[in-house]
């Protein structure tokens, strides 16, 4: 019986865990589809610390204000499922829900700040993940629901991703890494990232950012390792982290492709069986009808 190897897009510092599951039951496939392991943390905004001289106890007063309280992971997932109510095949749905959990944790970090390279990375991952989906219209509706569940603008994600893609297609390996010497909208975006990553602590690296960098290099036909090294240096990004996350990304695409192929084989096989059963039933009905007519004539 065919089996699908689970697709994993694991968190940094954790190993990819793979298990084989049977294709025939999509519910079974979903329940055994493990990946994107993550560690949650509870954030408390402490606004007052008071020490008692009589008891030598420290009392920490934790107060949260309404606008400062981020939604929970469950709320974000629920918002996504409410926004897109149609059923999603389990092979897509499981990975999407794991991704939205992971992106929720990125989105609500105190150091998070949206940037177009991050957007390009996510759009690239999403589009590769959803390749071959049954309907382009449904695929875009899922994208809209996903981003809105994170309280961000899907139109901005698409527009910024397209802007960077068009810019990268006009670049060479040298012009890509020498962005700081030129003026332009995208050059300004990259300069801002470089400044924030370089020292003021307002830059939060993520694997989607790493995929965005790779996409820029891919579109500029500059995928040599030395070019990536120079670009990371120009942006003040740790290349080792980028390499590690790109390996995870490539592994994700490879495993997902295998899973889709195996699932397609299973669906085609089941479709053929249904057609054969239908043909057999039609033939039996025709024979029964003929026998009935024959009996009628004899009477």
Short mmCIF file of C-alpha atoms in Angstrom, two decimals:
data_model
loop_
_atom_site.label_atom_id
_atom_site.label_comp_id
_atom_site.label_asym_id
_atom_site.label_seq_id
_atom_site.Cartn_x
_atom_site.Cartn_y
_atom_site.Cartn_z
CA UNK A 1 0.00 0.00 0.00
CA UNK A 2 1.30 3.46 -0.82
CA UNK A 3 2.54 5.61 2.02
CA UNK A 4 3.24 9.28 2.42
CA UNK A 5 6.29 10.60 4.23
CA UNK A 6 5.26 13.41 6.54
CA UNK A 7 6.32 16.91 5.57
CA UNK A 8 8.22 18.80 8.23
CA UNK A 9 9.14 22.49 8.38
CA UNK A 10 10.69 22.35 11.83
CA UNK A 11 11.70 25.17 14.09
CA UNK A 12 15.34 26.28 14.16
CA UNK A 13 17.47 24.04 16.30
CA UNK A 14 15.18 21.04 16.09
CA UNK A 15 15.56 18.00 13.89
CA UNK A 16 13.10 17.00 11.19
CA UNK A 17 10.85 14.14 12.29
CA UNK A 18 9.44 11.88 9.60
CA UNK A 19 6.84 9.12 9.83
CA UNK A 20 5.05 7.05 7.25
CA UNK A 21 1.30 7.11 7.12
CA UNK A 22 -1.21 5.32 4.95
CA UNK A 23 -2.78 7.34 2.16
CA UNK A 24 -6.25 5.76 1.96
CA UNK A 25 -7.76 7.69 4.85
CA UNK A 26 -7.34 11.45 4.62
CA UNK A 27 -8.36 11.71 8.27
CA UNK A 28 -5.59 9.23 9.16
CA UNK A 29 -3.18 11.20 6.98
CA UNK A 30 -4.01 14.41 8.83
CA UNK A 31 -3.71 12.86 12.28
CA UNK A 32 -0.25 11.47 11.54
CA UNK A 33 1.07 14.46 9.64
CA UNK A 34 3.60 15.86 12.14
CA UNK A 35 5.88 18.83 11.64
CA UNK A 36 6.65 22.37 12.52
CA UNK A 37 7.41 21.58 16.14
CA UNK A 38 7.53 24.72 18.16
CA UNK A 39 7.95 25.94 21.71
CA UNK A 40 5.48 28.48 23.03
CA UNK A 41 6.25 31.08 25.61
CA UNK A 42 3.92 33.06 27.81
CA UNK A 43 4.67 36.77 27.86
CA UNK A 44 3.80 38.83 30.88
CA UNK A 45 4.11 42.60 30.84
CA UNK A 46 5.46 43.44 34.26
CA UNK A 47 4.86 47.04 35.17
CA UNK A 48 5.66 47.04 38.88
CA UNK A 49 8.05 45.30 41.25
CA UNK A 50 7.68 45.84 44.99
CA UNK A 51 9.78 44.38 47.81
CA UNK A 52 8.29 43.96 51.26
CA UNK A 53 10.69 44.86 54.12
CA UNK A 54 8.67 43.00 56.73
CA UNK A 55 8.43 39.63 55.04
CA UNK A 56 11.36 39.86 52.59
CA UNK A 57 9.03 38.79 49.82
CA UNK A 58 9.04 40.22 46.34
CA UNK A 59 5.68 40.94 44.81
CA UNK A 60 5.53 41.23 41.02
CA UNK A 61 2.49 43.02 39.71
CA UNK A 62 1.61 41.95 36.18
CA UNK A 63 -0.83 44.21 34.41
CA UNK A 64 -1.92 43.85 30.82
CA UNK A 65 -3.67 46.57 28.89
CA UNK A 66 -6.30 45.70 26.32
CA UNK A 67 -4.46 46.79 23.15
CA UNK A 68 -1.17 45.19 24.31
CA UNK A 69 -2.58 41.71 24.73
CA UNK A 70 -1.93 39.62 21.60
CA UNK A 71 -4.44 37.00 20.50
CA UNK A 72 -3.74 33.42 21.43
CA UNK A 73 -2.62 30.80 18.92
CA UNK A 74 -6.06 29.19 19.17
CA UNK A 75 -7.76 32.49 18.33
CA UNK A 76 -5.58 32.99 15.26
CA UNK A 77 -6.30 29.47 14.02
CA UNK A 78 -10.01 29.94 14.72
CA UNK A 79 -10.01 33.22 12.77
CA UNK A 80 -8.47 31.46 9.79
CA UNK A 81 -11.01 28.64 9.87
CA UNK A 82 -13.89 31.11 10.24
CA UNK A 83 -12.67 33.19 7.31
CA UNK A 84 -12.35 30.18 5.02
CA UNK A 85 -15.13 27.73 5.78
CA UNK A 86 -14.72 25.35 2.85
CA UNK A 87 -12.95 22.03 3.50
CA UNK A 88 -9.24 21.93 2.63
CA UNK A 89 -7.61 18.60 1.71
CA UNK A 90 -5.68 17.32 4.70
CA UNK A 91 -2.30 17.30 2.97
CA UNK A 92 -2.62 21.10 2.60
CA UNK A 93 -4.67 21.85 5.69
CA UNK A 94 -2.29 20.24 8.17
CA UNK A 95 0.75 22.13 6.90
CA UNK A 96 -1.18 25.40 6.67
CA UNK A 97 -2.33 25.17 10.29
CA UNK A 98 1.20 24.34 11.44
CA UNK A 99 2.56 27.28 9.45
CA UNK A 100 0.02 29.68 10.90
CA UNK A 101 0.96 28.59 14.42
CA UNK A 102 4.61 29.21 13.68
CA UNK A 103 3.92 32.56 12.00
CA UNK A 104 1.70 33.60 14.90
CA UNK A 105 4.68 33.22 17.23
CA UNK A 106 6.82 35.33 14.89
CA UNK A 107 4.09 37.92 14.36
CA UNK A 108 3.53 38.63 18.04
CA UNK A 109 7.13 38.77 19.19
CA UNK A 110 7.93 42.16 20.70
CA UNK A 111 10.71 42.69 18.15
CA UNK A 112 8.53 41.83 15.13
CA UNK A 113 8.33 44.37 12.35
CA UNK A 114 6.88 43.67 8.94
CA UNK A 115 9.26 43.95 6.01
CA UNK A 116 8.87 43.13 2.30
CA UNK A 117 11.63 40.47 2.24
CA UNK A 118 9.74 38.55 4.93
CA UNK A 119 6.57 38.95 2.83
CA UNK A 120 8.35 37.67 -0.27
CA UNK A 121 9.55 34.65 1.69
CA UNK A 122 6.10 33.79 2.97
CA UNK A 123 4.43 34.29 -0.42
CA UNK A 124 7.07 32.01 -1.97
CA UNK A 125 6.49 29.28 0.63
CA UNK A 126 2.70 29.57 0.34
CA UNK A 127 2.65 29.46 -3.46
CA UNK A 128 5.02 26.48 -3.60
CA UNK A 129 3.01 24.70 -0.93
CA UNK A 130 -0.29 25.27 -2.75
CA UNK A 131 0.95 24.38 -6.25
CA UNK A 132 -1.51 22.04 -7.90
CA UNK A 133 -4.42 23.08 -5.69
CA UNK A 134 -7.75 22.34 -7.29
CA UNK A 135 -8.82 25.97 -7.79
CA UNK A 136 -6.81 29.18 -8.20
CA UNK A 137 -9.74 31.13 -6.77
CA UNK A 138 -9.87 28.96 -3.66
CA UNK A 139 -6.10 29.14 -3.26
CA UNK A 140 -6.19 32.93 -3.21
CA UNK A 141 -9.15 32.91 -0.81
CA UNK A 142 -7.11 30.71 1.54
CA UNK A 143 -4.19 33.15 1.29
CA UNK A 144 -6.47 36.08 2.14
CA UNK A 145 -7.96 34.24 5.14
CA UNK A 146 -4.53 33.18 6.39
CA UNK A 147 -2.97 36.67 6.39
CA UNK A 148 -6.08 38.37 7.77
CA UNK A 149 -6.14 35.85 10.64
CA UNK A 150 -2.75 37.28 11.61
CA UNK A 151 -4.24 40.80 11.46
CA UNK A 152 -2.09 41.83 8.51
CA UNK A 153 -2.83 42.95 4.96
CA UNK A 154 -2.75 40.22 2.27
CA UNK A 155 -2.74 42.85 -0.49
CA UNK A 156 0.42 44.37 0.97
CA UNK A 157 2.08 40.94 1.08
CA UNK A 158 1.29 40.32 -2.59
CA UNK A 159 2.22 43.83 -3.73
CA UNK A 160 5.55 43.87 -1.88
CA UNK A 161 6.44 40.37 -3.06
CA UNK A 162 5.73 41.34 -6.67
CA UNK A 163 7.74 44.56 -6.28
CA UNK A 164 10.80 42.69 -5.01
CA UNK A 165 10.46 39.97 -7.66
CA UNK A 166 10.38 42.53 -10.47
CA UNK A 167 13.36 44.35 -8.97
CA UNK A 168 15.39 41.14 -8.56
CA UNK A 169 14.76 40.07 -12.16
CA UNK A 170 16.55 43.24 -13.30
CA UNK A 171 19.60 42.64 -11.07
CA UNK A 172 22.90 40.84 -11.46
CA UNK A 173 24.93 39.13 -8.76
CA UNK A 174 27.05 42.25 -8.26
CA UNK A 175 24.23 44.81 -8.32
CA UNK A 176 22.21 42.72 -5.88
CA UNK A 177 24.86 42.76 -3.17
CA UNK A 178 25.82 46.40 -3.84
CA UNK A 179 22.36 47.78 -3.04
CA UNK A 180 23.79 50.17 -0.43
CA UNK A 181 25.60 52.16 -3.14
CA UNK A 182 22.43 52.92 -5.11
CA UNK A 183 19.16 54.76 -4.64
CA UNK A 184 15.71 53.29 -5.16
CA UNK A 185 12.65 52.00 -3.33
CA UNK A 186 13.87 48.41 -2.92
CA UNK A 187 17.40 49.57 -2.21
CA UNK A 188 15.94 51.70 0.60
CA UNK A 189 14.10 48.69 2.01
CA UNK A 190 17.31 46.64 2.07
CA UNK A 191 19.28 49.51 3.64
CA UNK A 192 16.68 49.79 6.40
CA UNK A 193 16.95 46.05 7.10
CA UNK A 194 20.74 46.30 7.18
CA UNK A 195 20.62 49.17 9.68
CA UNK A 196 18.12 47.45 11.95
CA UNK A 197 19.95 44.12 11.82
CA UNK A 198 23.25 45.86 12.40
CA UNK A 199 22.80 47.05 15.93
CA UNK A 200 19.65 48.74 17.20
CA UNK A 201 17.90 45.46 18.00
CA UNK A 202 14.71 46.19 16.02
CA UNK A 203 15.20 43.38 13.52
CA UNK A 204 13.76 39.91 14.12
CA UNK A 205 15.17 37.23 11.82
CA UNK A 206 12.93 34.38 10.65
CA UNK A 207 13.05 31.50 8.17
CA UNK A 208 10.59 33.32 5.91
CA UNK A 209 13.16 36.10 5.66
CA UNK A 210 15.76 33.49 4.64
CA UNK A 211 13.45 32.18 1.90
CA UNK A 212 12.88 35.76 0.73
CA UNK A 213 16.64 36.27 0.36
CA UNK A 214 16.95 33.05 -1.59
CA UNK A 215 14.10 34.08 -3.88
CA UNK A 216 15.88 37.35 -4.67
CA UNK A 217 19.03 35.44 -5.60
CA UNK A 218 17.03 32.92 -7.61
CA UNK A 219 15.33 35.61 -9.69
CA UNK A 220 18.65 37.40 -10.28
CA UNK A 221 20.24 34.10 -11.42
CA UNK A 222 22.82 34.51 -8.66
CA UNK A 223 22.49 31.38 -6.55
CA UNK A 224 26.20 30.77 -6.03
CA UNK A 225 27.07 30.39 -2.31
CA UNK A 226 29.53 33.29 -2.47
CA UNK A 227 26.77 35.68 -3.56
CA UNK A 228 24.55 34.65 -0.67
CA UNK A 229 27.48 35.14 1.69
CA UNK A 230 28.08 38.67 0.39
CA UNK A 231 24.38 39.56 0.55
CA UNK A 232 24.12 38.31 4.14
CA UNK A 233 27.18 40.37 5.07
CA UNK A 234 25.70 43.48 3.43
CA UNK A 235 22.44 42.96 5.35
CA UNK A 236 24.20 42.08 8.65
CA UNK A 237 22.45 38.69 8.67
CA UNK A 238 23.99 35.49 10.04
CA UNK A 239 24.64 33.31 6.97
CA UNK A 240 24.78 30.12 9.04
CA UNK A 241 21.18 30.65 10.13
CA UNK A 242 20.14 31.36 6.53
CA UNK A 243 21.85 28.20 5.25
CA UNK A 244 20.17 26.11 7.92
CA UNK A 245 16.71 27.48 7.17
CA UNK A 246 17.15 27.10 3.42
CA UNK A 247 18.02 23.44 3.94
CA UNK A 248 14.77 23.04 5.90
CA UNK A 249 12.87 24.82 3.13
CA UNK A 250 14.31 22.60 0.39
CA UNK A 251 13.52 19.53 2.45
CA UNK A 252 9.94 20.77 2.90
CA UNK A 253 9.46 21.15 -0.84
CA UNK A 254 10.98 17.75 -1.56
CA UNK A 255 8.83 15.91 0.99
CA UNK A 256 5.71 17.79 -0.03
CA UNK A 257 6.27 16.90 -3.67
CA UNK A 258 6.64 13.22 -2.76
CA UNK A 259 3.49 13.34 -0.64
CA UNK A 260 1.48 14.98 -3.43
CA UNK A 261 2.69 12.44 -5.99
CA UNK A 262 1.78 9.50 -3.75
CA UNK A 263 -1.60 11.01 -2.95
CA UNK A 264 -2.27 11.61 -6.66
CA UNK A 265 -1.40 7.97 -7.41
CA UNK A 266 -3.82 6.83 -4.74
CA UNK A 267 -6.62 9.13 -5.97
CA UNK A 268 -6.10 8.00 -9.58
CA UNK A 269 -6.13 4.36 -8.51
CA UNK A 270 -9.35 4.79 -6.52
CA UNK A 271 -10.94 6.67 -9.42
CA UNK A 272 -10.09 3.81 -11.77
CA UNK A 273 -11.61 1.29 -9.35
CA UNK A 274 -14.81 3.35 -9.13
CA UNK A 275 -15.02 3.50 -12.93
CA UNK A 276 -14.53 -0.27 -13.16
CA UNK A 277 -17.23 -0.84 -10.56
CA UNK A 278 -19.58 1.49 -12.43
CA UNK A 279 -18.93 -0.31 -15.71
CA UNK A 280 -19.52 -3.67 -14.04
CA UNK A 281 -22.77 -2.45 -12.48
CA UNK A 282 -23.95 -1.05 -15.83
CA UNK A 283 -23.18 -4.35 -17.51
CA UNK A 284 -25.06 -6.30 -14.83
CA UNK A 285 -28.05 -4.00 -15.16
CA UNK A 286 -28.02 -4.48 -18.94
CA UNK A 287 -27.90 -8.27 -18.54
CA UNK A 288 -30.71 -8.20 -15.98
CA UNK A 289 -32.81 -6.08 -18.30
CA UNK A 290 -32.22 -8.41 -21.22
CA UNK A 291 -33.11 -11.45 -19.12
CA UNK A 292 -36.27 -9.72 -17.97
CA UNK A 293 -37.28 -8.94 -21.54
CA UNK A 294 -36.50 -12.52 -22.59
CA UNK A 295 -38.70 -13.91 -19.82
CA UNK A 296 -41.49 -11.53 -20.85
CA UNK A 297 -41.33 -12.67 -24.48
CA UNK A 298 -41.46 -16.35 -23.46
CA UNK A 299 -44.62 -15.71 -21.46
#
